[in-house]
Tab-separated table of C-alpha atoms in Angstrom:
chain	number	residue	atom	x	y	z
A	1	MET	CA	-59.644	53.462	-37.960
A	2	THR	CA	-58.832	50.145	-36.284
A	3	SER	CA	-60.831	47.002	-36.573
A	4	ALA	CA	-60.777	43.976	-34.370
A	5	GLY	CA	-61.383	41.423	-37.155
A	6	PHE	CA	-59.669	40.260	-40.361
A	7	SER	CA	-59.996	42.156	-43.576
A	8	LEU	CA	-61.058	40.369	-46.753
A	9	ILE	CA	-57.523	40.553	-48.184
A	10	GLU	CA	-56.036	38.950	-45.077
A	11	LEU	CA	-58.605	36.153	-45.228
A	12	VAL	CA	-57.950	35.434	-48.933
A	13	LEU	CA	-54.201	35.448	-48.334
A	14	ALA	CA	-54.516	33.022	-45.393
A	15	VAL	CA	-56.693	30.616	-47.423
A	16	PHE	CA	-54.216	30.786	-50.328
A	17	ILE	CA	-51.238	29.947	-48.076
A	18	LEU	CA	-53.208	27.119	-46.449
A	19	ALA	CA	-54.169	25.693	-49.868
A	20	ILE	CA	-50.540	25.666	-51.051
A	21	GLY	CA	-49.437	23.930	-47.850
A	22	LEU	CA	-52.189	21.305	-48.018
A	23	THR	CA	-51.459	20.601	-51.695
A	24	GLY	CA	-47.826	19.844	-50.894
A	25	LEU	CA	-48.828	17.668	-47.946
A	26	ILE	CA	-51.334	15.656	-50.013
A	27	ARG	CA	-48.788	15.157	-52.818
A	28	GLY	CA	-46.206	13.939	-50.324
A	29	MET	CA	-48.659	11.448	-48.805
A	30	THR	CA	-49.701	10.193	-52.247
A	31	THR	CA	-46.071	9.648	-53.265
A	32	ALA	CA	-45.362	7.804	-50.024
A	33	LEU	CA	-48.365	5.505	-50.538
A	34	GLN	CA	-47.344	4.762	-54.132
A	35	SER	CA	-43.790	3.952	-53.045
A	36	SER	CA	-45.104	1.692	-50.305
A	37	SER	CA	-47.347	-0.141	-52.773
A	38	ALA	CA	-44.512	-0.609	-55.278
A	39	SER	CA	-42.205	-1.837	-52.526
A	40	GLU	CA	-44.806	-4.351	-51.347
A	41	LYS	CA	-45.283	-5.613	-54.911
A	42	GLU	CA	-41.531	-6.082	-55.437
A	43	THR	CA	-41.096	-7.803	-52.064
A	44	ILE	CA	-43.861	-10.310	-52.804
A	45	ALA	CA	-42.412	-10.922	-56.271
A	46	ALA	CA	-38.931	-11.496	-54.789
A	47	TRP	CA	-40.302	-14.083	-52.342
A	48	LEU	CA	-42.215	-15.830	-55.118
A	49	ALA	CA	-39.149	-15.870	-57.415
A	50	ALA	CA	-36.950	-17.304	-54.657
A	51	GLY	CA	-39.571	-19.953	-53.928
A	52	GLN	CA	-39.798	-20.925	-57.586
A	53	MET	CA	-35.992	-21.131	-57.789
A	54	GLU	CA	-35.999	-23.489	-54.799
A	55	MET	CA	-38.669	-25.634	-56.493
A	56	ILE	CA	-36.410	-25.987	-59.547
A	57	ARG	CA	-33.434	-26.747	-57.318
A	58	ALA	CA	-35.446	-29.352	-55.373
A	59	ASP	CA	-36.524	-31.146	-58.566
A	60	GLY	CA	-32.923	-32.249	-58.919
A	61	LEU	CA	-32.914	-32.658	-62.695
A	62	LEU	CA	-32.295	-29.581	-64.837
A	63	ILE	CA	-33.527	-29.603	-68.420
A	64	ALA	CA	-32.723	-26.706	-70.742
A	65	GLY	CA	-35.763	-24.812	-71.969
A	66	GLU	CA	-38.529	-22.446	-70.921
A	67	ASP	CA	-41.502	-23.002	-68.667
A	68	GLN	CA	-44.202	-20.794	-67.208
A	69	GLY	CA	-47.072	-20.907	-64.783
A	70	ASP	CA	-48.940	-19.051	-62.061
A	71	PHE	CA	-48.922	-19.077	-58.282
A	72	GLY	CA	-52.486	-20.323	-57.912
A	73	THR	CA	-55.228	-18.662	-55.918
A	74	ASP	CA	-52.815	-17.486	-53.211
A	75	PHE	CA	-51.186	-14.925	-55.524
A	76	PRO	CA	-53.487	-14.478	-58.546
A	77	LYS	CA	-51.822	-11.182	-59.584
A	78	TYR	CA	-48.508	-12.882	-60.401
A	79	GLN	CA	-47.157	-15.389	-62.931
A	80	TRP	CA	-43.682	-16.874	-63.372
A	81	LYS	CA	-41.504	-17.705	-66.336
A	82	SER	CA	-38.341	-19.793	-66.057
A	83	THR	CA	-35.523	-20.048	-68.559
A	84	ILE	CA	-32.862	-22.742	-68.155
A	85	THR	CA	-29.834	-22.557	-70.438
A	86	GLU	CA	-27.022	-25.135	-70.478
A	87	SER	CA	-23.474	-23.819	-70.402
A	88	THR	CA	-21.431	-24.476	-73.524
A	89	THR	CA	-18.126	-24.516	-71.658
A	90	LEU	CA	-18.794	-26.858	-68.747
A	91	GLY	CA	-21.074	-29.868	-68.929
A	92	GLY	CA	-23.720	-29.923	-66.232
A	93	LEU	CA	-23.635	-26.173	-65.529
A	94	TYR	CA	-26.923	-24.357	-66.151
A	95	GLU	CA	-27.979	-20.733	-66.021
A	96	VAL	CA	-31.425	-20.496	-64.405
A	97	ARG	CA	-33.514	-17.316	-64.633
A	98	ILE	CA	-36.892	-16.757	-63.011
A	99	ASP	CA	-39.047	-13.781	-64.009
A	100	VAL	CA	-42.126	-12.875	-61.961
A	101	LEU	CA	-44.673	-10.986	-64.030
A	102	GLU	CA	-47.883	-9.150	-63.277
A	103	THR	CA	-50.801	-11.158	-64.636
A	104	GLN	CA	-52.677	-8.109	-65.876
A	105	ASP	CA	-50.118	-6.428	-68.150
A	106	GLN	CA	-47.315	-9.059	-68.297
A	107	THR	CA	-44.646	-6.634	-67.072
A	108	VAL	CA	-41.683	-8.121	-65.234
A	109	VAL	CA	-41.822	-7.166	-61.557
A	110	PHE	CA	-38.756	-9.089	-60.366
A	111	SER	CA	-36.047	-11.327	-61.865
A	112	ILE	CA	-33.636	-13.682	-60.185
A	113	GLN	CA	-30.768	-15.470	-61.913
A	114	THR	CA	-28.248	-18.049	-60.745
A	115	MET	CA	-26.024	-20.854	-61.943
A	116	LEU	CA	-26.816	-24.442	-60.899
A	117	PHE	CA	-24.763	-27.569	-61.411
A	118	ASP	CA	-26.403	-30.829	-62.382
A	119	ALA	CA	-23.890	-33.616	-62.984
A	120	PRO	CA	-24.048	-35.024	-66.524
A	121	LEU	CA	-26.001	-38.262	-66.787
A	122	ASP	CA	-22.934	-40.207	-68.001
A	123	SER	CA	-21.170	-39.960	-64.654
A	124	LEU	CA	-24.372	-40.441	-62.675
A	125	THR	CA	-25.410	-43.621	-64.410
A	126	GLU	CA	-21.915	-45.049	-64.005
A	127	ASP	CA	-22.071	-44.486	-60.250
A	128	LEU	CA	-25.586	-45.849	-59.942
A	129	LEU	CA	-25.072	-49.056	-61.889
A	130	GLU	CA	-24.322	-51.945	-59.598
A	131	ASP	CA	-23.562	-55.573	-60.239
A	132	GLU	CA	-25.100	-58.548	-58.412
A	133	SER	CA	-22.577	-58.379	-55.561
A	134	GLY	CA	-23.535	-54.768	-54.767
A	135	ASN	CA	-20.307	-53.210	-56.071
A	136	SER	CA	-20.605	-50.105	-58.171
A	137	ALA	CA	-19.025	-49.891	-61.607
A	138	ARG	CA	-16.328	-47.531	-60.284
A	139	SER	CA	-15.367	-49.822	-57.433
A	140	GLN	CA	-15.052	-52.704	-59.918
A	141	GLN	CA	-12.712	-50.613	-62.071
A	142	GLN	CA	-10.583	-49.725	-59.076
A	143	SER	CA	-10.427	-53.339	-57.897
A	144	ARG	CA	-9.226	-54.480	-61.339
A	145	ARG	CA	-6.266	-52.105	-61.286
A	146	PRO	CA	-2.991	-53.797	-60.467
A	147	THR	CA	-1.599	-52.901	-57.078
A	148	GLN	CA	2.013	-51.847	-56.864
């Protein structure tokens, strides 16, 4: 006996195969969306960390210690924390670390770290001090040296 249609077993088997295929496809799409979201979060955090590092660099005066803040209403999901540590081996050399954290759970999303040099104040003040004639302290010292 031949029939022109599908039997019940063939129909159940086809639905089962289709369900397995769709499950794998949906899982793959979900994983791709999660990866895309995480990548976007890390990219934004990297830009914010680099911007905060440039703000510290632009201030011009490095002071050892910790500071923290947020990025305002533009990026309310993120906060920053900076740590500036002075080198013990070379005066004026500082290690600067910026952590960008999620506001909600305070987990670190991105960190950036670099070394910055800020000349010690002793040498800066010596160069900046000038006498009435407009000569700097260093030029006065050099002019007092005997010429040979």
